[in-house]
mmCIF file of C-alpha atoms and ligand atoms in Angstrom:
data_model
loop_
_atom_site.group_PDB
_atom_site.id
_atom_site.type_symbol
_atom_site.label_atom_id
_atom_site.label_comp_id
_atom_site.label_asym_id
_atom_site.label_seq_id
_atom_site.Cartn_x
_atom_site.Cartn_y
_atom_site.Cartn_z
ATOM 1 C CA MET A 1 4.145 -102.036 15.408
ATOM 2 C CA VAL A 2 3.225 -98.609 17.110
ATOM 3 C CA ARG A 3 2.333 -97.290 20.170
ATOM 4 C CA PHE A 4 -0.896 -94.636 20.883
ATOM 5 C CA ALA A 5 -2.023 -93.255 24.237
ATOM 6 C CA GLU A 6 -3.279 -95.634 26.570
ATOM 7 C CA LYS A 7 -2.369 -98.711 24.345
ATOM 8 C CA ARG A 8 0.425 -101.506 24.107
ATOM 9 C CA GLU A 9 2.040 -102.138 20.996
ATOM 10 C CA LEU A 10 -0.277 -102.875 18.430
ATOM 11 C CA ILE A 11 -0.304 -103.661 14.668
ATOM 12 C CA LEU A 12 -0.681 -100.435 12.651
ATOM 13 C CA LEU A 13 -2.778 -100.110 9.685
ATOM 14 C CA THR A 14 -2.995 -96.555 9.488
ATOM 15 C CA ASP A 15 -2.073 -93.748 12.207
ATOM 16 C CA ARG A 16 -4.508 -90.931 10.929
ATOM 17 C CA PRO A 17 -7.112 -91.985 11.488
ATOM 18 C CA PRO A 18 -5.782 -94.542 14.058
ATOM 19 C CA GLN A 19 -6.513 -98.207 12.905
ATOM 20 C CA LEU A 20 -4.957 -100.575 15.340
ATOM 21 C CA GLU A 21 -5.287 -104.363 15.424
ATOM 22 C CA THR A 22 -5.076 -106.671 18.360
ATOM 23 C CA PRO A 23 -2.108 -109.180 18.100
ATOM 24 C CA LEU A 24 -3.722 -112.788 18.347
ATOM 25 C CA ARG A 25 -2.159 -113.732 21.610
ATOM 26 C CA TYR A 26 -4.292 -111.625 23.397
ATOM 27 C CA PHE A 27 -7.069 -113.767 22.485
ATOM 28 C CA ARG A 28 -5.655 -116.354 24.982
ATOM 29 C CA GLN A 29 -7.492 -114.375 27.450
ATOM 30 C CA ASP A 30 -11.237 -114.316 28.112
ATOM 31 C CA LEU A 31 -11.366 -110.721 27.964
ATOM 32 C CA THR A 32 -9.441 -108.510 25.899
ATOM 33 C CA PRO A 33 -7.460 -105.917 27.675
ATOM 34 C CA ASN A 34 -8.572 -102.479 27.145
ATOM 35 C CA GLU A 35 -4.586 -101.504 26.502
ATOM 36 C CA ALA A 36 -4.585 -104.217 23.574
ATOM 37 C CA PHE A 37 -8.187 -103.692 22.402
ATOM 38 C CA PHE A 38 -8.130 -102.850 18.614
ATOM 39 C CA VAL A 39 -8.946 -99.419 17.497
ATOM 40 C CA ARG A 40 -10.893 -98.148 14.257
ATOM 41 C CA TRP A 41 -12.032 -94.566 13.337
ATOM 42 C CA HIS A 42 -12.934 -93.550 9.765
ATOM 43 C CA VAL A 43 -12.097 -89.880 9.672
ATOM 44 C CA ALA A 44 -9.081 -88.141 11.343
ATOM 45 C CA GLY A 45 -11.078 -85.581 13.287
ATOM 46 C CA ILE A 46 -11.287 -87.774 16.370
ATOM 47 C CA PRO A 47 -11.708 -86.334 19.999
ATOM 48 C CA THR A 48 -8.640 -86.209 22.133
ATOM 49 C CA HIS A 49 -9.715 -84.468 25.140
ATOM 50 C CA ILE A 50 -13.213 -84.550 26.867
ATOM 51 C CA ASP A 51 -14.457 -81.782 29.553
ATOM 52 C CA THR A 52 -16.552 -84.365 31.486
ATOM 53 C CA ARG A 53 -18.113 -81.356 33.461
ATOM 54 C CA VAL A 54 -19.718 -79.955 30.268
ATOM 55 C CA PHE A 55 -20.171 -82.853 28.105
ATOM 56 C CA ARG A 56 -23.722 -83.726 27.628
ATOM 57 C CA LEU A 57 -25.512 -86.688 25.708
ATOM 58 C CA GLN A 58 -28.275 -85.360 23.738
ATOM 59 C CA VAL A 59 -31.625 -87.673 23.289
ATOM 60 C CA ASP A 60 -33.671 -85.647 20.707
ATOM 61 C CA GLY A 61 -35.846 -85.638 17.497
ATOM 62 C CA HIS A 62 -39.179 -87.264 17.668
ATOM 63 C CA VAL A 63 -39.743 -87.497 21.389
ATOM 64 C CA GLN A 64 -41.805 -85.920 23.765
ATOM 65 C CA ARG A 65 -38.953 -84.338 26.209
ATOM 66 C CA PRO A 66 -35.493 -83.993 24.563
ATOM 67 C CA LEU A 67 -32.746 -85.070 27.169
ATOM 68 C CA SER A 68 -29.518 -83.347 27.676
ATOM 69 C CA LEU A 69 -27.761 -85.880 30.056
ATOM 70 C CA SER A 70 -24.442 -85.429 31.923
ATOM 71 C CA LEU A 71 -22.319 -88.320 32.827
ATOM 72 C CA ASP A 72 -23.485 -88.045 36.418
ATOM 73 C CA ASP A 73 -27.024 -88.092 35.467
ATOM 74 C CA LEU A 74 -26.547 -91.237 33.486
ATOM 75 C CA ARG A 75 -25.069 -92.854 36.354
ATOM 76 C CA ARG A 76 -27.268 -91.826 38.958
ATOM 77 C CA ARG A 77 -30.658 -91.503 37.228
ATOM 78 C CA PHE A 78 -30.571 -94.974 35.176
ATOM 79 C CA GLU A 79 -29.992 -98.595 36.432
ATOM 80 C CA PRO A 80 -26.616 -99.874 35.383
ATOM 81 C CA VAL A 81 -26.412 -103.035 33.363
ATOM 82 C CA SER A 82 -23.227 -105.215 32.135
ATOM 83 C CA VAL A 83 -22.615 -107.569 29.483
ATOM 84 C CA ILE A 84 -19.867 -109.647 28.241
ATOM 85 C CA ALA A 85 -19.773 -108.734 24.081
ATOM 86 C CA ILE A 86 -17.465 -108.882 21.161
ATOM 87 C CA ALA A 87 -16.946 -105.877 19.274
ATOM 88 C CA GLN A 88 -15.989 -106.949 15.612
ATOM 89 C CA CYS A 89 -15.175 -104.673 12.690
ATOM 90 C CA SER A 90 -16.916 -105.922 9.606
ATOM 91 C CA GLY A 91 -13.932 -106.249 8.014
ATOM 92 C CA ASN A 92 -12.063 -108.249 10.174
ATOM 93 C CA GLY A 93 -10.171 -110.830 8.238
ATOM 94 C CA ARG A 94 -10.193 -109.024 4.869
ATOM 95 C CA SER A 95 -6.746 -109.466 4.183
ATOM 96 C CA LEU A 96 -7.661 -113.154 3.691
ATOM 97 C CA PHE A 97 -10.431 -112.900 1.141
ATOM 98 C CA GLU A 98 -9.669 -114.653 -2.090
ATOM 99 C CA PRO A 99 -9.736 -112.885 -4.529
ATOM 100 C CA ARG A 100 -8.399 -109.853 -2.549
ATOM 101 C CA VAL A 101 -10.573 -106.685 -1.788
ATOM 102 C CA GLN A 102 -9.953 -103.126 -0.981
ATOM 103 C CA GLY A 103 -10.355 -101.579 2.330
ATOM 104 C CA GLY A 104 -8.270 -102.241 5.485
ATOM 105 C CA GLN A 105 -6.337 -105.091 5.275
ATOM 106 C CA TRP A 106 -7.173 -106.533 8.921
ATOM 107 C CA ARG A 107 -6.319 -110.070 9.973
ATOM 108 C CA GLN A 108 -8.016 -111.606 12.712
ATOM 109 C CA GLY A 109 -7.666 -108.887 15.305
ATOM 110 C CA ALA A 110 -9.815 -106.342 14.216
ATOM 111 C CA MET A 111 -11.966 -107.570 17.277
ATOM 112 C CA GLY A 112 -11.957 -108.060 20.977
ATOM 113 C CA ASN A 113 -14.211 -109.364 24.086
ATOM 114 C CA ALA A 114 -15.095 -106.924 26.833
ATOM 115 C CA LEU A 115 -17.300 -106.284 29.722
ATOM 116 C CA TRP A 116 -19.466 -103.417 28.906
ATOM 117 C CA THR A 117 -21.302 -101.353 31.595
ATOM 118 C CA GLY A 118 -23.688 -98.532 31.206
ATOM 119 C CA VAL A 119 -27.280 -98.199 30.730
ATOM 120 C CA ARG A 120 -29.747 -99.478 28.575
ATOM 121 C CA LEU A 121 -30.599 -97.305 25.387
ATOM 122 C CA ARG A 122 -34.021 -98.257 26.104
ATOM 123 C CA ASP A 123 -34.304 -96.532 29.264
ATOM 124 C CA LEU A 124 -32.951 -93.223 27.666
ATOM 125 C CA LEU A 125 -35.675 -93.471 25.121
ATOM 126 C CA GLU A 126 -38.163 -94.039 27.490
ATOM 127 C CA ALA A 127 -37.437 -91.261 29.564
ATOM 128 C CA ALA A 128 -37.233 -89.038 26.590
ATOM 129 C CA GLY A 129 -40.871 -90.506 25.300
ATOM 130 C CA ILE A 130 -40.614 -91.971 21.646
ATOM 131 C CA ARG A 131 -43.379 -90.275 19.996
ATOM 132 C CA ALA A 132 -45.889 -92.628 17.716
ATOM 133 C CA GLY A 133 -44.657 -93.209 14.180
ATOM 134 C CA ALA A 134 -40.695 -93.344 15.076
ATOM 135 C CA VAL A 135 -38.988 -95.529 12.454
ATOM 136 C CA ASP A 136 -35.154 -95.185 13.081
ATOM 137 C CA VAL A 137 -32.922 -93.784 15.823
ATOM 138 C CA SER A 138 -29.650 -92.501 14.502
ATOM 139 C CA PHE A 139 -26.200 -92.045 16.460
ATOM 140 C CA ASP A 140 -23.622 -89.493 16.213
ATOM 141 C CA GLY A 141 -20.207 -89.258 18.159
ATOM 142 C CA LEU A 142 -18.087 -86.166 18.616
ATOM 143 C CA ASP A 143 -15.684 -87.183 15.623
ATOM 144 C CA GLU A 144 -15.730 -84.886 12.690
ATOM 145 C CA PRO A 145 -14.560 -85.123 9.168
ATOM 146 C CA PRO A 146 -11.557 -83.019 8.309
ATOM 147 C CA LEU A 147 -13.336 -81.992 5.016
ATOM 148 C CA ALA A 148 -16.907 -81.131 4.274
ATOM 149 C CA SER A 149 -17.098 -83.528 1.308
ATOM 150 C CA ILE A 150 -16.478 -86.234 3.865
ATOM 151 C CA PRO A 151 -19.759 -87.342 5.255
ATOM 152 C CA ASP A 152 -19.926 -87.447 9.170
ATOM 153 C CA VAL A 153 -20.016 -91.019 10.867
ATOM 154 C CA VAL A 154 -23.525 -91.536 11.754
ATOM 155 C CA LYS A 155 -25.169 -94.670 12.069
ATOM 156 C CA SER A 156 -28.942 -95.816 12.803
ATOM 157 C CA LEU A 157 -30.898 -98.933 14.071
ATOM 158 C CA ALA A 158 -34.723 -99.501 13.401
ATOM 159 C CA VAL A 159 -36.386 -98.166 16.398
ATOM 160 C CA ASP A 160 -37.524 -101.741 17.401
ATOM 161 C CA ARG A 161 -33.749 -103.108 17.464
ATOM 162 C CA ALA A 162 -33.113 -99.624 19.606
ATOM 163 C CA ARG A 163 -35.508 -100.683 21.952
ATOM 164 C CA GLU A 164 -34.312 -103.985 22.511
ATOM 165 C CA SER A 165 -33.054 -104.525 26.067
ATOM 166 C CA ASP A 166 -29.523 -105.725 25.243
ATOM 167 C CA VAL A 167 -28.534 -102.429 23.486
ATOM 168 C CA MET A 168 -26.491 -99.936 25.577
ATOM 169 C CA VAL A 169 -24.865 -96.954 25.964
ATOM 170 C CA ALA A 170 -21.478 -97.993 27.740
ATOM 171 C CA TYR A 171 -19.494 -95.712 30.267
ATOM 172 C CA GLU A 172 -17.147 -98.680 31.209
ATOM 173 C CA MET A 173 -14.920 -101.187 29.646
ATOM 174 C CA ASN A 174 -13.592 -104.087 31.525
ATOM 175 C CA GLY A 175 -14.389 -102.037 34.865
ATOM 176 C CA GLU A 176 -12.542 -98.980 33.381
ATOM 177 C CA PRO A 177 -13.615 -95.555 32.048
ATOM 178 C CA LEU A 178 -13.367 -96.297 28.021
ATOM 179 C CA PRO A 179 -9.972 -95.665 26.552
ATOM 180 C CA MET A 180 -10.181 -92.246 24.524
ATOM 181 C CA LEU A 181 -9.412 -94.454 21.373
ATOM 182 C CA ASN A 182 -12.364 -96.763 22.167
ATOM 183 C CA GLY A 183 -14.919 -94.010 22.689
ATOM 184 C CA PHE A 184 -14.487 -92.205 26.131
ATOM 185 C CA PRO A 185 -16.668 -90.934 27.593
ATOM 186 C CA LEU A 186 -19.642 -93.239 25.972
ATOM 187 C CA ARG A 187 -20.139 -95.513 23.338
ATOM 188 C CA LEU A 188 -23.118 -97.468 21.977
ATOM 189 C CA VAL A 189 -23.094 -101.484 22.544
ATOM 190 C CA VAL A 190 -24.948 -103.434 20.187
ATOM 191 C CA PRO A 191 -24.352 -107.064 21.075
ATOM 192 C CA GLY A 192 -24.085 -109.538 18.218
ATOM 193 C CA TRP A 193 -23.940 -106.955 15.762
ATOM 194 C CA TYR A 194 -21.034 -105.374 13.800
ATOM 195 C CA ALA A 195 -18.933 -102.528 15.496
ATOM 196 C CA THR A 196 -19.878 -100.041 12.947
ATOM 197 C CA TYR A 197 -23.005 -99.525 14.999
ATOM 198 C CA TRP A 198 -21.049 -99.260 18.053
ATOM 199 C CA ILE A 199 -20.594 -95.404 17.869
ATOM 200 C CA LYS A 200 -17.947 -94.148 19.938
ATOM 201 C CA ALA A 201 -17.814 -90.763 21.809
ATOM 202 C CA LEU A 202 -21.465 -90.776 21.279
ATOM 203 C CA SER A 203 -22.892 -87.463 21.821
ATOM 204 C CA ARG A 204 -26.450 -87.486 20.085
ATOM 205 C CA VAL A 205 -29.261 -89.805 19.771
ATOM 206 C CA THR A 206 -31.973 -88.798 17.513
ATOM 207 C CA VAL A 207 -35.053 -90.526 17.297
ATOM 208 C CA LEU A 208 -36.382 -90.007 13.529
ATOM 209 C CA ASP A 209 -40.003 -90.173 12.260
ATOM 210 C CA ARG A 210 -38.495 -91.462 8.813
ATOM 211 C CA ALA A 211 -35.886 -93.611 7.477
ATOM 212 C CA PHE A 212 -32.414 -92.485 7.938
ATOM 213 C CA GLU A 213 -30.799 -91.847 4.863
ATOM 214 C CA GLY A 214 -27.142 -91.060 5.885
ATOM 215 C CA PHE A 215 -24.211 -92.184 3.653
ATOM 216 C CA TRP A 216 -22.806 -94.681 6.074
ATOM 217 C CA MET A 217 -26.312 -96.664 6.083
ATOM 218 C CA ALA A 218 -27.355 -95.860 2.546
ATOM 219 C CA LYS A 219 -23.906 -96.135 0.835
ATOM 220 C CA ALA A 220 -21.363 -97.623 2.882
ATOM 221 C CA TYR A 221 -21.722 -101.036 5.002
ATOM 222 C CA ARG A 222 -24.215 -102.741 2.801
ATOM 223 C CA ILE A 223 -24.004 -106.566 2.166
ATOM 224 C CA PRO A 224 -25.976 -108.553 -0.379
ATOM 225 C CA ASN A 225 -29.229 -109.479 1.016
ATOM 226 C CA ASN A 226 -28.557 -112.932 2.530
ATOM 227 C CA PRO A 227 -27.567 -114.214 5.995
ATOM 228 C CA GLU A 228 -23.710 -114.540 5.330
ATOM 229 C CA GLY A 229 -23.630 -111.453 2.867
ATOM 230 C CA ALA A 230 -22.266 -113.617 0.514
ATOM 231 C CA GLU A 231 -21.800 -113.104 -3.418
ATOM 232 C CA ILE A 232 -19.663 -114.365 -6.263
ATOM 233 C CA PRO A 233 -16.982 -112.065 -7.948
ATOM 234 C CA ASP A 234 -18.395 -112.430 -11.452
ATOM 235 C CA HIS A 235 -22.125 -111.828 -10.349
ATOM 236 C CA LEU A 236 -22.272 -109.234 -7.806
ATOM 237 C CA ALA A 237 -25.530 -108.876 -5.954
ATOM 238 C CA ALA A 238 -27.702 -105.930 -6.900
ATOM 239 C CA ASP A 239 -29.985 -106.240 -3.805
ATOM 240 C CA THR A 240 -28.055 -105.046 -1.014
ATOM 241 C CA ILE A 241 -29.227 -104.300 2.688
ATOM 242 C CA PRO A 242 -27.273 -102.789 5.754
ATOM 243 C CA ILE A 243 -24.849 -105.028 7.450
ATOM 244 C CA ASN A 244 -26.285 -106.332 10.866
ATOM 245 C CA ARG A 245 -25.388 -109.263 13.024
ATOM 246 C CA PHE A 246 -22.473 -111.350 13.040
ATOM 247 C CA THR A 247 -21.774 -114.444 11.179
ATOM 248 C CA VAL A 248 -20.660 -117.961 12.919
ATOM 249 C CA ARG A 249 -17.063 -118.240 12.971
ATOM 250 C CA SER A 250 -14.043 -119.848 14.439
ATOM 251 C CA ILE A 251 -10.291 -118.823 14.419
ATOM 252 C CA PHE A 252 -6.974 -120.079 15.501
ATOM 253 C CA VAL A 253 -5.330 -118.436 18.139
ATOM 254 C CA ARG A 254 -2.534 -120.524 18.623
ATOM 255 C CA PRO A 255 -0.429 -121.805 16.735
ATOM 256 C CA GLU A 256 -0.122 -118.509 14.612
ATOM 257 C CA PRO A 257 0.515 -118.796 11.061
ATOM 258 C CA GLU A 258 3.974 -120.357 10.137
ATOM 259 C CA GLU A 259 4.529 -121.040 13.956
ATOM 260 C CA PRO A 260 7.244 -123.602 14.225
ATOM 261 C CA VAL A 261 5.725 -126.863 16.114
ATOM 262 C CA ALA A 262 7.732 -129.623 17.694
ATOM 263 C CA LEU A 263 7.301 -133.148 16.143
ATOM 264 C CA GLY A 264 5.673 -135.784 18.041
ATOM 265 C CA ARG A 265 5.216 -133.612 21.229
ATOM 266 C CA PRO A 266 1.454 -132.727 22.024
ATOM 267 C CA TYR A 267 0.374 -129.133 21.474
ATOM 268 C CA GLU A 268 -2.525 -127.577 22.739
ATOM 269 C CA VAL A 269 -4.121 -125.761 19.904
ATOM 270 C CA GLU A 270 -6.366 -122.802 21.221
ATOM 271 C CA GLY A 271 -8.963 -120.623 19.558
ATOM 272 C CA VAL A 272 -12.056 -118.528 19.682
ATOM 273 C CA ALA A 273 -15.865 -119.095 18.423
ATOM 274 C CA LEU A 274 -18.469 -116.605 17.968
ATOM 275 C CA ASP A 275 -21.857 -115.924 16.428
ATOM 276 C CA TYR A 276 -24.603 -113.383 16.852
ATOM 277 C CA GLY A 277 -25.924 -114.355 20.090
ATOM 278 C CA ALA A 278 -27.492 -117.959 19.575
ATOM 279 C CA GLY A 279 -24.417 -119.042 21.491
ATOM 280 C CA ILE A 280 -21.678 -121.785 20.166
ATOM 281 C CA ARG A 281 -22.868 -125.417 20.464
ATOM 282 C CA GLN A 282 -19.890 -127.236 18.960
ATOM 283 C CA VAL A 283 -16.559 -126.519 17.590
ATOM 284 C CA GLU A 284 -14.625 -129.237 15.305
ATOM 285 C CA VAL A 285 -11.473 -130.140 13.816
ATOM 286 C CA PRO A 286 -10.910 -132.682 11.060
ATOM 287 C CA LEU A 287 -9.462 -135.958 11.844
ATOM 288 C CA ASP A 288 -8.737 -137.330 8.366
ATOM 289 C CA ASN A 289 -8.614 -134.831 5.689
ATOM 290 C CA GLY A 290 -11.950 -134.065 6.761
ATOM 291 C CA VAL A 291 -14.066 -137.017 6.223
ATOM 292 C CA HIS A 292 -14.616 -136.980 10.126
ATOM 293 C CA TRP A 293 -14.370 -134.454 12.291
ATOM 294 C CA ALA A 294 -13.763 -134.318 16.160
ATOM 295 C CA ASP A 295 -14.992 -132.046 18.993
ATOM 296 C CA ALA A 296 -12.734 -129.498 20.376
ATOM 297 C CA ARG A 297 -13.162 -128.742 24.101
ATOM 298 C CA LEU A 298 -15.290 -125.720 24.759
ATOM 299 C CA ASP A 299 -14.042 -123.472 27.772
ATOM 300 C CA PRO A 300 -17.033 -122.390 30.062
ATOM 301 C CA GLU A 301 -19.501 -120.162 28.321
ATOM 302 C CA LEU A 302 -19.242 -116.483 29.793
ATOM 303 C CA GLY A 303 -22.536 -115.427 27.984
ATOM 304 C CA LYS A 304 -24.219 -115.621 24.429
ATOM 305 C CA TYR A 305 -22.556 -112.573 23.210
ATOM 306 C CA SER A 306 -18.979 -113.397 24.453
ATOM 307 C CA PHE A 307 -16.060 -115.148 22.721
ATOM 308 C CA ARG A 308 -16.306 -118.854 23.098
ATOM 309 C CA ARG A 309 -13.001 -120.241 23.671
ATOM 310 C CA TRP A 310 -12.018 -123.654 22.613
ATOM 311 C CA ARG A 311 -9.047 -126.041 22.723
ATOM 312 C CA TYR A 312 -7.812 -129.335 21.570
ATOM 313 C CA ARG A 313 -4.584 -131.557 21.976
ATOM 314 C CA TRP A 314 -2.985 -131.956 18.553
ATOM 315 C CA SER A 315 0.016 -134.520 17.964
ATOM 316 C CA PRO A 316 1.987 -133.271 15.366
ATOM 317 C CA LEU A 317 3.235 -136.734 13.733
ATOM 318 C CA ALA A 318 4.548 -135.118 10.082
ATOM 319 C CA ARG A 319 7.370 -132.958 9.744
ATOM 320 C CA GLY A 320 7.131 -129.871 7.430
ATOM 321 C CA PRO A 321 4.240 -127.885 6.608
ATOM 322 C CA ASN A 322 0.805 -128.932 8.083
ATOM 323 C CA ARG A 323 -2.448 -127.240 7.661
ATOM 324 C CA LEU A 324 -5.037 -127.501 10.423
ATOM 325 C CA MET A 325 -8.752 -126.373 10.092
ATOM 326 C CA VAL A 326 -11.622 -125.530 12.489
ATOM 327 C CA ARG A 327 -15.338 -125.214 11.868
ATOM 328 C CA ALA A 328 -18.068 -123.835 14.691
ATOM 329 C CA THR A 329 -21.809 -124.365 15.039
ATOM 330 C CA ASN A 330 -24.083 -122.389 16.778
ATOM 331 C CA ASN A 331 -27.216 -123.621 18.816
ATOM 332 C CA ASP A 332 -29.332 -122.443 15.826
ATOM 333 C CA GLY A 333 -27.501 -124.995 13.996
ATOM 334 C CA VAL A 334 -25.801 -122.639 11.608
ATOM 335 C CA GLY A 335 -22.241 -123.776 10.392
ATOM 336 C CA GLN A 336 -19.639 -122.440 8.587
ATOM 337 C CA PRO A 337 -19.298 -122.425 4.750
ATOM 338 C CA ILE A 338 -15.976 -123.768 2.789
ATOM 339 C CA HIS A 339 -16.388 -120.597 0.564
ATOM 340 C CA HIS A 340 -17.461 -117.246 1.381
ATOM 341 C CA TRP A 341 -16.669 -113.752 -0.557
ATOM 342 C CA ASN A 342 -18.284 -110.438 -1.151
ATOM 343 C CA ARG A 343 -16.614 -107.238 -2.743
ATOM 344 C CA SER A 344 -16.326 -105.477 0.636
ATOM 345 C CA GLY A 345 -14.564 -108.247 2.385
ATOM 346 C CA PHE A 346 -17.228 -108.043 5.091
ATOM 347 C CA MET A 347 -18.736 -110.911 7.538
ATOM 348 C CA ARG A 348 -15.780 -113.487 7.320
ATOM 349 C CA CYS A 349 -17.060 -116.739 7.855
ATOM 350 C CA VAL A 350 -15.407 -119.274 5.947
ATOM 351 C CA ILE A 351 -13.918 -122.566 7.650
ATOM 352 C CA GLU A 352 -10.361 -121.198 8.702
ATOM 353 C CA ASN A 353 -7.074 -122.872 8.507
ATOM 354 C CA VAL A 354 -3.607 -122.367 9.800
ATOM 355 C CA GLN A 355 -0.446 -123.441 8.145
ATOM 356 C CA VAL A 356 2.085 -124.652 10.861
ATOM 357 C CA ASN A 357 5.915 -125.758 10.346
ATOM 358 C CA VAL A 358 6.460 -129.076 12.340
ATOM 359 C CA VAL A 359 10.047 -129.281 13.202
HETATM 360 N N1 LIG B 401 -17.725 -92.203 16.457
HETATM 361 C C1 LIG B 401 -17.405 -93.084 15.814
HETATM 362 N N2 LIG B 401 -17.721 -94.745 16.266
HETATM 363 C C2 LIG B 401 -17.417 -95.627 15.454
HETATM 364 C C3 LIG B 401 -16.473 -95.341 14.181
HETATM 365 C C4 LIG B 401 -16.039 -94.243 13.973
HETATM 366 O O1 LIG B 401 -15.638 -94.065 12.839
HETATM 367 N N3 LIG B 401 -16.478 -92.975 14.647
HETATM 368 N N4 LIG B 401 -16.165 -96.540 13.806
HETATM 369 C C5 LIG B 401 -17.122 -97.806 13.952
HETATM 370 C C6 LIG B 401 -16.314 -98.919 13.583
HETATM 371 S S1 LIG B 401 -16.481 -99.145 11.911
HETATM 372 C C7 LIG B 401 -15.922 -99.757 14.152
HETATM 373 S S2 LIG B 401 -15.150 -101.271 13.701
HETATM 374 C C8 LIG B 401 -15.633 -99.714 15.682
HETATM 375 C C9 LIG B 401 -14.372 -100.066 16.313
HETATM 376 O O2 LIG B 401 -14.322 -99.702 17.724
HETATM 377 P P1 LIG B 401 -12.873 -99.667 18.339
HETATM 378 O O3 LIG B 401 -12.157 -98.644 18.021
HETATM 379 O O4 LIG B 401 -13.371 -99.455 19.850
HETATM 380 O O5 LIG B 401 -12.223 -101.281 18.377
HETATM 381 O O6 LIG B 401 -16.241 -98.187 16.052
HETATM 382 C C10 LIG B 401 -17.239 -98.024 15.341
HETATM 383 N N5 LIG B 401 -17.656 -96.698 16.109
HETATM 384 MO MO1 LIG B 402 -15.468 -101.502 11.386
#
């Protein structure tokens, strides 16, 4: 555990750059508090101070009127919008992959659910006037690689995705300015898509008349070309595409792994389910070794990009180690697989289990 500015004690993965994981217990709330929200940066040269009087967001490239917008301009000239959406790292749950894979060894806390407020990216692009022939839009933040050999973190979206009304430039998180470590003063919010696209300390939006070729799109964050980004260790996929929307998943929040649970006393099991925005329809737990499954109770829906919390009453009847399982299905009928793997530890969606100790 470690404590960074504006943060509570979080699980430390690395300190330069800061990579901090949210302890599971915070997912017993609908919204993840800013001070407990996970942190992930790729490069050590992160912004630690912003002069908000001189900060400008540039919107440039293949546009009719390049814009240079102050934070006041954003608030005054554009309609404010809000959405509850999960930010989830592509590698959330990576430490649970079998066989093990390289990369940050996150458990399930490389995600969080927040109310984001800001302006539609589409409105900014319209104000700048996208010119005919636009292909991609790239996003760059104020972080800088410490060495010239390390590629700057720049991501892109196809122009059609960038123009969808749910993509935002957010200046608030849970009703407050973004914490510095979560991208103050502005970040991109791409609901339903992995947080690799949610560029923090966003300072430049560039419309391109050709495909963006940067390292973080062309080389990193690529997945096998299928909906779960799955492949098998002995037969790695040759056809890869940039990672995009979330898989369907469901995790245990309580009990936590190896937690002692009292025999014969009803225990309220809790978890969260999520998907790419179709919405969670059903969460189930096995009754008799998985022959039949019973419905968990779903908490009220908070929006299609939000966590869907679930719970059920479990009566532990056998002393010793007990293994609980959970699976979710979304409104498109997409469920969860028994096996799921890829070399990068991305897009975890396998049916989860937790082992608890009944005493
Ligand atoms: N500028 C910038 N934005 C970034 C990154 C980064 O390294 N630099 N990392 C991305 C990745 S991979 C993730 S998972 C999220 C993490 O967001 P958080 O730190 O607010 O939780 O930020 C994204 N935005
Ligand atoms: Mo990430």
